[in-house]
PDB file of C-alpha atoms in Angstrom:
ATOM      1  CA  MET A   1       0.000   0.000   0.000  1.00 89.00           C
ATOM      2  CA  LEU A   2       2.834   2.413   0.800  1.00 93.00           C
ATOM      3  CA  ASP A   3       4.319   2.194  -2.707  1.00 94.00           C
ATOM      4  CA  ALA A   4       0.917   2.519  -4.373  1.00 95.00           C
ATOM      5  CA  TYR A   5       0.070   5.575  -2.296  1.00 96.00           C
ATOM      6  CA  LEU A   6       3.471   7.077  -3.085  1.00 97.00           C
ATOM      7  CA  LYS A   7       2.797   6.682  -6.811  1.00 96.00           C
ATOM      8  CA  ASN A   8      -0.290   8.883  -6.478  1.00 96.00           C
ATOM      9  CA  GLY A   9       1.758  11.595  -4.809  1.00 97.00           C
ATOM     10  CA  GLU A  10       4.438  11.439  -7.486  1.00 96.00           C
ATOM     11  CA  LEU A  11       1.776  11.632 -10.202  1.00 96.00           C
ATOM     12  CA  PHE A  12       0.167  14.690  -8.623  1.00 97.00           C
ATOM     13  CA  LEU A  13       3.482  16.520  -8.309  1.00 97.00           C
ATOM     14  CA  ARG A  14       4.431  15.774 -11.913  1.00 95.00           C
ATOM     15  CA  GLU A  15       1.051  17.031 -13.083  1.00 95.00           C
ATOM     16  CA  MET A  16       1.712  20.224 -11.093  1.00 95.00           C
ATOM     17  CA  GLY A  17       5.082  20.542 -12.868  1.00 94.00           C
ATOM     18  CA  ILE A  18       7.055  19.886  -9.662  1.00 93.00           C
ATOM     19  CA  GLU A  19      10.160  17.807 -10.292  1.00 85.00           C
ATOM     20  CA  GLU A  20      12.643  18.664  -7.543  1.00 88.00           C
ATOM     21  CA  ILE A  21      11.534  18.914  -3.900  1.00 91.00           C
ATOM     22  CA  THR A  22      13.279  21.503  -1.732  1.00 83.00           C
ATOM     23  CA  PRO A  23      12.149  22.457   1.796  1.00 79.00           C
ATOM     24  CA  GLY A  24      12.901  26.158   1.357  1.00 79.00           C
ATOM     25  CA  GLY A  25      11.249  26.598  -2.035  1.00 86.00           C
ATOM     26  CA  VAL A  26       8.915  23.991  -3.462  1.00 91.00           C
ATOM     27  CA  ILE A  27       7.426  22.843  -0.142  1.00 94.00           C
ATOM     28  CA  ASN A  28       6.979  26.406   1.150  1.00 93.00           C
ATOM     29  CA  GLU A  29       5.153  27.445  -2.010  1.00 93.00           C
ATOM     30  CA  ASN A  30       3.092  24.325  -2.680  1.00 95.00           C
ATOM     31  CA  TYR A  31       2.287  22.500   0.560  1.00 96.00           C
ATOM     32  CA  LEU A  32      -1.359  23.669   0.541  1.00 97.00           C
ATOM     33  CA  LEU A  33      -1.980  22.348  -2.995  1.00 97.00           C
ATOM     34  CA  PRO A  34      -2.619  18.651  -2.122  1.00 97.00           C
ATOM     35  CA  VAL A  35      -5.150  19.651   0.546  1.00 97.00           C
ATOM     36  CA  SER A  36      -6.990  21.931  -1.868  1.00 96.00           C
ATOM     37  CA  GLU A  37      -6.952  19.225  -4.565  1.00 96.00           C
ATOM     38  CA  MET A  38      -8.477  16.709  -2.137  1.00 97.00           C
ATOM     39  CA  THR A  39     -11.389  19.111  -1.606  1.00 96.00           C
ATOM     40  CA  ASN A  40     -11.956  19.481  -5.375  1.00 94.00           C
ATOM     41  CA  GLY A  41     -10.646  23.034  -5.256  1.00 90.00           C
ATOM     42  CA  ALA A  42     -12.324  24.490  -2.161  1.00 91.00           C
ATOM     43  CA  PRO A  43     -10.442  27.594  -0.937  1.00 91.00           C
ATOM     44  CA  VAL A  44      -7.489  26.616   1.261  1.00 94.00           C
ATOM     45  CA  ASP A  45      -5.499  29.789   1.829  1.00 94.00           C
ATOM     46  CA  SER A  46      -3.574  29.101   5.027  1.00 95.00           C
ATOM     47  CA  GLU A  47      -2.269  26.333   7.255  1.00 96.00           C
ATOM     48  CA  GLN A  48      -5.229  26.925   9.576  1.00 95.00           C
ATOM     49  CA  ASP A  49      -7.580  26.321   6.626  1.00 95.00           C
ATOM     50  CA  ALA A  50      -5.698  23.119   5.824  1.00 97.00           C
ATOM     51  CA  ILE A  51      -6.048  21.919   9.427  1.00 96.00           C
ATOM     52  CA  SER A  52      -9.796  22.567   9.273  1.00 95.00           C
ATOM     53  CA  VAL A  53      -9.998  20.522   6.055  1.00 96.00           C
ATOM     54  CA  LEU A  54      -8.078  17.630   7.620  1.00 96.00           C
ATOM     55  CA  ARG A  55     -10.480  17.647  10.574  1.00 94.00           C
ATOM     56  CA  ALA A  56     -13.501  17.646   8.236  1.00 93.00           C
ATOM     57  CA  PHE A  57     -11.980  14.662   6.443  1.00 93.00           C
ATOM     58  CA  LYS A  58     -11.498  12.850   9.793  1.00 90.00           C
ATOM     59  CA  PHE A  59      -7.706  12.718   9.777  1.00 91.00           C
ATOM     60  CA  GLU A  60      -6.387  11.648  13.178  1.00 88.00           C
ATOM     61  CA  LEU A  61      -5.033  14.912  14.597  1.00 91.00           C
ATOM     62  CA  PRO A  62      -4.240  16.184  18.100  1.00 89.00           C
ATOM     63  CA  LYS A  63      -7.252  17.860  19.696  1.00 90.00           C
ATOM     64  CA  SER A  64      -5.553  21.239  19.812  1.00 92.00           C
ATOM     65  CA  ASP A  65      -4.860  23.001  16.506  1.00 90.00           C
ATOM     66  CA  ASN A  66      -1.724  24.472  18.079  1.00 91.00           C
ATOM     67  CA  LYS A  67      -0.204  20.980  18.109  1.00 92.00           C
ATOM     68  CA  VAL A  68      -0.778  20.429  14.367  1.00 94.00           C
ATOM     69  CA  LYS A  69       2.174  21.812  12.416  1.00 95.00           C
ATOM     70  CA  ILE A  70       1.787  20.787   8.782  1.00 97.00           C
ATOM     71  CA  HIS A  71       4.581  22.808   7.201  1.00 96.00           C
ATOM     72  CA  GLN A  72       6.950  22.213  10.100  1.00 95.00           C
ATOM     73  CA  SER A  73       6.243  18.468  10.012  1.00 96.00           C
ATOM     74  CA  LEU A  74       7.366  18.387   6.380  1.00 96.00           C
ATOM     75  CA  THR A  75      10.506  20.490   6.794  1.00 95.00           C
ATOM     76  CA  LYS A  76      11.877  20.301  10.350  1.00 93.00           C
ATOM     77  CA  SER A  77      14.187  17.314  10.128  1.00 92.00           C
ATOM     78  CA  LYS A  78      16.944  15.366  11.834  1.00 93.00           C
ATOM     79  CA  LYS A  79      19.519  12.849  10.668  1.00 95.00           C
ATOM     80  CA  GLY A  80      18.236   9.311  10.262  1.00 94.00           C
ATOM     81  CA  VAL A  81      17.241   6.512   7.902  1.00 94.00           C
ATOM     82  CA  CYS A  82      14.220   6.823   5.604  1.00 94.00           C
ATOM     83  CA  SER A  83      11.768   3.938   6.108  1.00 93.00           C
ATOM     84  CA  LEU A  84      10.995   4.004   2.392  1.00 93.00           C
ATOM     85  CA  CYS A  85      14.295   4.357   0.538  1.00 92.00           C
ATOM     86  CA  GLY A  86      16.561   3.128   3.336  1.00 93.00           C
ATOM     87  CA  GLN A  87      19.058   5.960   2.848  1.00 93.00           C
ATOM     88  CA  LYS A  88      20.662   8.035   5.590  1.00 94.00           C
ATOM     89  CA  LYS A  89      19.252  11.508   5.076  1.00 92.00           C
ATOM     90  CA  GLU A  90      17.424  14.344   6.761  1.00 94.00           C
ATOM     91  CA  ILE A  91      14.184  12.691   7.918  1.00 95.00           C
ATOM     92  CA  VAL A  92      10.825  13.663   9.398  1.00 95.00           C
ATOM     93  CA  SER A  93       8.454  11.585  11.513  1.00 93.00           C
ATOM     94  CA  ASN A  94       5.270  10.275   9.963  1.00 93.00           C
ATOM     95  CA  LYS A  95       2.047  12.156  10.688  1.00 93.00           C
ATOM     96  CA  SER A  96      -1.520  11.285   9.779  1.00 90.00           C
ATOM     97  CA  PHE A  97      -1.454  13.785   6.914  1.00 95.00           C
ATOM     98  CA  ILE A  98       1.812  12.370   5.494  1.00 96.00           C
ATOM     99  CA  PHE A  99       0.918   8.667   5.372  1.00 94.00           C
ATOM    100  CA  PRO A 100      -2.481   8.295   7.088  1.00 90.00           C
ATOM    101  CA  PHE A 101      -2.597   4.488   7.025  1.00 88.00           C
ATOM    102  CA  GLU A 102      -0.032   3.895   9.749  1.00 83.00           C
ATOM    103  CA  ARG A 103      -1.527   3.350  13.201  1.00 67.00           C
ATOM    104  CA  LYS A 104       0.668   3.529  16.294  1.00 58.00           C
ATOM    105  CA  ILE A 105      -0.405   1.442  19.280  1.00 52.00           C
ATOM    106  CA  ASP A 106       0.798   3.665  22.121  1.00 48.00           C
ATOM    107  CA  SER A 107       1.413   0.896  24.611  1.00 43.00           C
ATOM    108  CA  ILE A 108       3.541  -1.143  22.189  1.00 51.00           C
ATOM    109  CA  VAL A 109       5.364   1.159  19.776  1.00 53.00           C
ATOM    110  CA  SER A 110       7.331   4.226  20.851  1.00 58.00           C
ATOM    111  CA  ASP A 111       7.626   7.290  18.639  1.00 60.00           C
ATOM    112  CA  ASN A 112      11.112   6.140  17.660  1.00 64.00           C
ATOM    113  CA  GLY A 113       9.584   2.953  16.263  1.00 69.00           C
ATOM    114  CA  ARG A 114       7.245   4.766  13.899  1.00 79.00           C
ATOM    115  CA  LEU A 115       7.838   5.341  10.216  1.00 91.00           C
ATOM    116  CA  HIS A 116      10.303   8.078   9.277  1.00 94.00           C
ATOM    117  CA  PHE A 117      10.714   9.525   5.810  1.00 96.00           C
ATOM    118  CA  CYS A 118      13.299  11.646   4.076  1.00 96.00           C
ATOM    119  CA  ILE A 119      11.938  15.065   3.154  1.00 96.00           C
ATOM    120  CA  GLU A 120      11.493  14.092  -0.502  1.00 96.00           C
ATOM    121  CA  HIS A 121       9.457  10.970   0.222  1.00 97.00           C
ATOM    122  CA  ALA A 122       7.516  12.652   3.015  1.00 97.00           C
ATOM    123  CA  PHE A 123       6.331  15.389   0.649  1.00 97.00           C
ATOM    124  CA  LYS A 124       5.502  12.888  -2.083  1.00 97.00           C
ATOM    125  CA  LEU A 125       3.425  10.800   0.336  1.00 98.00           C
ATOM    126  CA  TYR A 126       1.767  13.923   1.725  1.00 98.00           C
ATOM    127  CA  SER A 127       0.900  14.971  -1.833  1.00 98.00           C
ATOM    128  CA  ALA A 128      -0.909  11.662  -2.407  1.00 98.00           C
ATOM    129  CA  MET A 129      -3.899  12.987  -0.443  1.00 97.00           C
ATOM    130  CA  ALA A 130      -4.695  14.908  -3.639  1.00 97.00           C
ATOM    131  CA  TYR A 131      -5.948  11.611  -5.101  1.00 97.00           C
ATOM    132  CA  LEU A 132      -7.371  10.174  -1.874  1.00 97.00           C
ATOM    133  CA  TYR A 133     -11.164   9.792  -1.843  1.00 96.00           C
ATOM    134  CA  THR A 134     -13.240  10.002   1.350  1.00 92.00           C
ATOM    135  CA  VAL A 135     -16.876   9.018   1.949  1.00 89.00           C
ATOM    136  CA  PRO A 136     -18.632   9.540   5.315  1.00 82.00           C
ATOM    137  CA  VAL A 137     -19.785   6.171   6.715  1.00 81.00           C
ATOM    138  CA  GLY A 138     -21.833   6.556   9.877  1.00 72.00           C
ATOM    139  CA  GLY A 139     -19.481   7.955  12.506  1.00 72.00           C
ATOM    140  CA  SER A 140     -16.386   6.931  10.542  1.00 75.00           C
ATOM    141  CA  THR A 141     -15.064   7.215   6.998  1.00 83.00           C
ATOM    142  CA  LEU A 142     -14.223   5.098   3.990  1.00 88.00           C
ATOM    143  CA  ARG A 143     -11.021   6.163   2.265  1.00 92.00           C
ATOM    144  CA  PHE A 144      -9.877   4.718  -1.029  1.00 94.00           C
ATOM    145  CA  PHE A 145      -7.422   5.370  -3.804  1.00 96.00           C
ATOM    146  CA  PHE A 146      -6.366   3.671  -7.022  1.00 95.00           C
ATOM    147  CA  ASP A 147      -3.200   2.244  -8.502  1.00 94.00           C
ATOM    148  CA  ALA A 148      -2.331   0.629 -11.818  1.00 91.00           C
ATOM    149  CA  PRO A 149       0.949  -1.016 -12.924  1.00 88.00           C
ATOM    150  CA  PRO A 150       1.211   1.081 -16.107  1.00 86.00           C
ATOM    151  CA  GLU A 151       1.073   4.677 -14.938  1.00 90.00           C
ATOM    152  CA  ARG A 152      -0.635   5.706 -18.173  1.00 91.00           C
ATOM    153  CA  ASP A 153      -3.658   3.599 -17.125  1.00 91.00           C
ATOM    154  CA  LEU A 154      -3.677   5.191 -13.677  1.00 93.00           C
ATOM    155  CA  LYS A 155      -3.589   8.646 -15.293  1.00 93.00           C
ATOM    156  CA  ARG A 156      -6.412   7.792 -17.694  1.00 92.00           C
ATOM    157  CA  PHE A 157      -8.577   6.256 -14.976  1.00 92.00           C
ATOM    158  CA  LYS A 158      -7.854   9.155 -12.622  1.00 94.00           C
ATOM    159  CA  LYS A 159      -8.845  11.670 -15.271  1.00 93.00           C
ATOM    160  CA  THR A 160     -12.228  10.019 -15.737  1.00 93.00           C
ATOM    161  CA  PHE A 161     -12.919   9.173 -12.102  1.00 94.00           C
ATOM    162  CA  LYS A 162     -11.600  12.243 -10.317  1.00 95.00           C
ATOM    163  CA  ASP A 163     -11.535  15.047 -12.843  1.00 93.00           C
ATOM    164  CA  ASP A 164     -14.970  14.229 -14.242  1.00 93.00           C
ATOM    165  CA  PHE A 165     -17.081  12.008 -11.959  1.00 94.00           C
ATOM    166  CA  TRP A 166     -15.765  12.899  -8.480  1.00 95.00           C
ATOM    167  CA  MET A 167     -15.664  16.604  -9.245  1.00 93.00           C
ATOM    168  CA  GLU A 168     -19.374  16.475 -10.055  1.00 92.00           C
ATOM    169  CA  ASN A 169     -20.532  14.202  -7.222  1.00 91.00           C
ATOM    170  CA  PHE A 170     -18.334  15.125  -4.243  1.00 93.00           C
ATOM    171  CA  LYS A 171     -18.690  18.563  -2.706  1.00 92.00           C
ATOM    172  CA  VAL A 172     -16.762  20.430  -0.030  1.00 93.00           C
ATOM    173  CA  THR A 173     -18.372  23.576   1.335  1.00 91.00           C
ATOM    174  CA  ALA A 174     -16.442  26.269   3.189  1.00 91.00           C
ATOM    175  CA  GLU A 175     -18.185  28.610   5.621  1.00 90.00           C
ATOM    176  CA  THR A 176     -16.455  31.356   7.590  1.00 89.00           C
ATOM    177  CA  ARG A 177     -17.498  31.767  11.218  1.00 84.00           C
ATOM    178  CA  ASP A 178     -15.720  33.973  13.743  1.00 81.00           C
ATOM    179  CA  GLY A 179     -12.987  34.557  11.204  1.00 80.00           C
ATOM    180  CA  LYS A 180     -12.277  30.843  10.786  1.00 85.00           C
ATOM    181  CA  LYS A 181     -13.249  28.612   7.867  1.00 89.00           C
ATOM    182  CA  ARG A 182     -15.289  25.506   8.608  1.00 91.00           C
ATOM    183  CA  TYR A 183     -15.565  22.776   5.986  1.00 93.00           C
ATOM    184  CA  SER A 184     -18.238  20.155   5.407  1.00 90.00           C
ATOM    185  CA  ILE A 185     -18.206  17.301   2.904  1.00 90.00           C
ATOM    186  CA  SER A 186     -20.988  15.511   1.070  1.00 87.00           C
ATOM    187  CA  ALA A 187     -21.204  12.860  -1.641  1.00 85.00           C
ATOM    188  CA  LYS A 188     -24.152  12.407  -3.988  1.00 84.00           C
ATOM    189  CA  LEU A 189     -24.754   8.698  -3.409  1.00 79.00           C
ATOM    190  CA  ALA A 190     -28.299   7.435  -3.801  1.00 71.00           C
ATOM    191  CA  LEU A 191     -27.734   4.123  -2.033  1.00 66.00           C
ATOM    192  CA  SER A 192     -27.123   3.185   1.579  1.00 65.00           C
ATOM    193  CA  ARG A 193     -23.579   3.777   2.792  1.00 66.00           C
ATOM    194  CA  TYR A 194     -23.615   2.729   6.425  1.00 68.00           C
ATOM    195  CA  HIS A 195     -20.985   0.056   5.854  1.00 74.00           C
ATOM    196  CA  PRO A 196     -17.758   0.541   3.873  1.00 73.00           C
ATOM    197  CA  ASN A 197     -18.703  -2.172   1.362  1.00 73.00           C
ATOM    198  CA  GLU A 198     -22.051  -0.468   0.788  1.00 79.00           C
ATOM    199  CA  ALA A 199     -20.312   2.896   0.448  1.00 84.00           C
ATOM    200  CA  PHE A 200     -17.902   1.632  -2.192  1.00 86.00           C
ATOM    201  CA  PHE A 201     -20.722  -0.151  -4.038  1.00 83.00           C
ATOM    202  CA  ALA A 202     -22.698   3.125  -3.967  1.00 86.00           C
ATOM    203  CA  VAL A 203     -19.723   4.980  -5.468  1.00 90.00           C
ATOM    204  CA  LEU A 204     -19.396   2.398  -8.265  1.00 88.00           C
ATOM    205  CA  HIS A 205     -23.149   2.484  -8.863  1.00 86.00           C
ATOM    206  CA  GLU A 206     -23.076   6.250  -9.408  1.00 90.00           C
ATOM    207  CA  PHE A 207     -19.867   5.969 -11.444  1.00 90.00           C
ATOM    208  CA  VAL A 208     -21.472   3.497 -13.861  1.00 88.00           C
ATOM    209  CA  LYS A 209     -24.488   5.775 -14.293  1.00 88.00           C
ATOM    210  CA  PHE A 210     -22.154   8.695 -14.940  1.00 90.00           C
ATOM    211  CA  LEU A 211     -20.165   6.763 -17.566  1.00 89.00           C
ATOM    212  CA  LYS A 212     -23.304   5.443 -19.232  1.00 87.00           C
ATOM    213  CA  ASN A 213     -24.801   8.924 -19.555  1.00 89.00           C
ATOM    214  CA  ARG A 214     -21.608  10.213 -21.160  1.00 88.00           C
ATOM    215  CA  ARG A 215     -20.991   7.171 -23.364  1.00 88.00           C
ATOM    216  CA  MET A 216     -17.640   6.540 -21.701  1.00 86.00           C
ATOM    217  CA  LEU A 217     -18.421   3.134 -20.228  1.00 84.00           C
ATOM    218  CA  LYS A 218     -16.614   0.795 -22.621  1.00 85.00           C
ATOM    219  CA  GLU A 219     -13.319   2.676 -22.740  1.00 84.00           C
ATOM    220  CA  THR A 220     -13.255   3.157 -18.950  1.00 85.00           C
ATOM    221  CA  VAL A 221     -13.913  -0.520 -18.251  1.00 82.00           C
ATOM    222  CA  GLU A 222     -11.081  -1.454 -20.612  1.00 83.00           C
ATOM    223  CA  VAL A 223      -8.656   0.840 -18.762  1.00 82.00           C
ATOM    224  CA  GLY A 224     -10.011  -0.344 -15.397  1.00 79.00           C
ATOM    225  CA  ARG A 225      -8.879  -3.938 -15.974  1.00 84.00           C
ATOM    226  CA  THR A 226      -5.420  -3.018 -14.706  1.00 88.00           C
ATOM    227  CA  VAL A 227      -6.615  -0.710 -11.920  1.00 91.00           C
ATOM    228  CA  ARG A 228      -6.426  -1.775  -8.285  1.00 91.00           C
ATOM    229  CA  ALA A 229      -8.506  -0.121  -5.543  1.00 92.00           C
ATOM    230  CA  TYR A 230      -7.240   0.235  -1.977  1.00 93.00           C
ATOM    231  CA  LEU A 231      -9.979   0.610   0.663  1.00 91.00           C
ATOM    232  CA  VAL A 232      -9.270   1.673   4.254  1.00 89.00           C
ATOM    233  CA  TYR A 233     -11.920   2.248   6.886  1.00 82.00           C
ATOM    234  CA  GLY A 234     -12.162   2.657  10.618  1.00 69.00           C
ATOM    235  CA  SER A 235     -11.084   5.277  13.129  1.00 62.00           C
ATOM    236  CA  GLY A 236      -8.569   5.940  15.861  1.00 57.00           C
ATOM    237  CA  GLN A 237      -5.917   3.255  16.117  1.00 57.00           C
ATOM    238  CA  ILE A 238      -8.140   0.518  14.727  1.00 59.00           C
ATOM    239  CA  TYR A 239      -8.820   0.221  11.026  1.00 68.00           C
ATOM    240  CA  LYS A 240      -9.292  -2.364   8.324  1.00 77.00           C
ATOM    241  CA  GLU A 241      -8.035  -2.420   4.789  1.00 81.00           C
ATOM    242  CA  ARG A 242      -8.611  -4.395   1.637  1.00 84.00           C
ATOM    243  CA  THR A 243      -7.342  -4.425  -1.901  1.00 88.00           C
ATOM    244  CA  ILE A 244      -9.698  -4.971  -4.820  1.00 87.00           C
ATOM    245  CA  GLU A 245      -7.928  -6.153  -7.943  1.00 84.00           C
ATOM    246  CA  GLY A 246      -8.834  -4.901 -11.392  1.00 78.00           C
ATOM    247  CA  THR A 247     -10.535  -8.172 -12.287  1.00 79.00           C
ATOM    248  CA  THR A 248     -12.897  -7.827  -9.322  1.00 80.00           C
ATOM    249  CA  LEU A 249     -13.545  -4.178 -10.152  1.00 78.00           C
ATOM    250  CA  GLU A 250     -14.378  -5.224 -13.694  1.00 78.00           C
ATOM    251  CA  ARG A 251     -16.810  -7.873 -12.391  1.00 80.00           C
ATOM    252  CA  LEU A 252     -18.454  -5.358 -10.061  1.00 78.00           C
ATOM    253  CA  ILE A 253     -18.896  -2.843 -12.856  1.00 76.00           C
ATOM    254  CA  GLY A 254     -20.033  -5.629 -15.185  1.00 74.00           C
ATOM    255  CA  SER A 255     -22.725  -6.659 -12.694  1.00 74.00           C
ATOM    256  CA  LEU A 256     -24.023  -3.100 -12.562  1.00 73.00           C
ATOM    257  CA  ILE A 257     -23.986  -2.843 -16.358  1.00 70.00           C
ATOM    258  CA  GLU A 258     -25.987  -6.058 -16.721  1.00 70.00           C
ATOM    259  CA  PHE A 259     -28.400  -4.877 -14.087  1.00 63.00           C
ATOM    260  CA  ARG A 260     -29.059  -1.669 -16.007  1.00 59.00           C
ATOM    261  CA  LYS A 261     -29.574  -3.638 -19.225  1.00 63.00           C
ATOM    262  CA  ARG A 262     -32.202  -5.871 -17.600  1.00 61.00           C
ATOM    263  CA  GLY A 263     -34.113  -2.914 -16.317  1.00 54.00           C
ATOM    264  CA  ARG A 264     -34.563  -1.537 -12.820  1.00 53.00           C
ATOM    265  CA  ARG A 265     -37.152  -2.227 -10.207  1.00 50.00           C
ATOM    266  CA  ARG A 266     -38.600   1.112  -9.161  1.00 48.00           C
ATOM    267  CA  THR A 267     -40.339   2.100  -5.988  1.00 44.00           C
ATOM    268  CA  GLY A 268     -41.816   5.572  -5.903  1.00 45.00           C
ATOM    269  CA  GLY A 269     -39.751   6.519  -8.938  1.00 47.00           C
ATOM    270  CA  LYS A 270     -36.449   5.585  -7.296  1.00 51.00           C
ATOM    271  CA  THR A 271     -34.095   2.815  -8.268  1.00 48.00           C
ATOM    272  CA  ALA A 272     -33.975  -0.020  -5.732  1.00 47.00           C
ATOM    273  CA  PRO A 273     -31.285  -2.489  -6.885  1.00 48.00           C
ATOM    274  CA  ARG A 274     -31.493  -4.806  -3.856  1.00 47.00           C
ATOM    275  CA  LYS A 275     -30.660  -8.119  -5.492  1.00 48.00           C
ATOM    276  CA  GLU A 276     -27.830  -6.558  -7.446  1.00 48.00           C
ATOM    277  CA  GLY A 277     -26.591  -4.875  -4.287  1.00 48.00           C
ATOM    278  CA  LEU A 278     -26.417  -8.256  -2.556  1.00 45.00           C
ATOM    279  CA  ARG A 279     -24.591  -9.755  -5.514  1.00 49.00           C
ATOM    280  CA  CYS A 280     -22.033  -6.952  -5.616  1.00 50.00           C
ATOM    281  CA  GLY A 281     -21.706  -7.083  -1.848  1.00 50.00           C
ATOM    282  CA  ALA A 282     -20.741 -10.757  -2.160  1.00 48.00           C
ATOM    283  CA  LEU A 283     -18.071  -9.853  -4.716  1.00 49.00           C
ATOM    284  CA  LEU A 284     -16.664  -7.279  -2.311  1.00 51.00           C
ATOM    285  CA  ARG A 285     -16.590  -9.775   0.550  1.00 51.00           C
ATOM    286  CA  ASP A 286     -14.734 -12.251  -1.632  1.00 50.00           C
ATOM    287  CA  ALA A 287     -12.206  -9.680  -2.859  1.00 50.00           C
TER     288      ALA A 287
END
């Protein structure tokens, strides 16, 4: 998962035209960009705005904003060994906004035993939040992102999923109160999303409808055969993860396509794909 997440960060930085990472220049000027990209372009004008976004997206942060130092966490370093490249360099400690899928069990692992990254890899991992997708699930969240062995397929799938579909169906609203921005997130998903599997199925359901309406279904399914989805859900120091291979994604999408071809059972004018939901839920459980 670490390498796949890193690839998303590297892709985002290349698309932003950022090749060389320097603490005094590139990071200073661009460290708010991944946060803004994750919100689909909501205004993020300061570190305090970025902290508010991270809280809205349920990142595990200290309770006090004064203890969250995003820029400092990416630039204030010490000598050590990078957990990713294994080289002796200037390193920073992992934080939830750098690589959010590490969980430290306080009673077992000391801070020295956590992941540490050189400044270059820390900023690349941090930048991967630009292509991290979040769906509220009850009192928790579902997070997912994509990877594909050929980067060209990842870029093509990302363009369709994020730049077109997600931009239209996922909204972040900013409201200023007492001089401080507050952010709220919402996703236009017609189906139940109280369990992570249901949430991901709901996302795919809306994605298929989106592709069908724009006559982009066939080409996207062909690209999606190599795409892998990483799902992470939970909260605090307890979370679960699963990887859904491209073949399973293709079967899930194929099930939804067949369902639409056979016609939909309607109740009060709304689609109610219960049998298909159970079938796709079984595919997710078997993934």
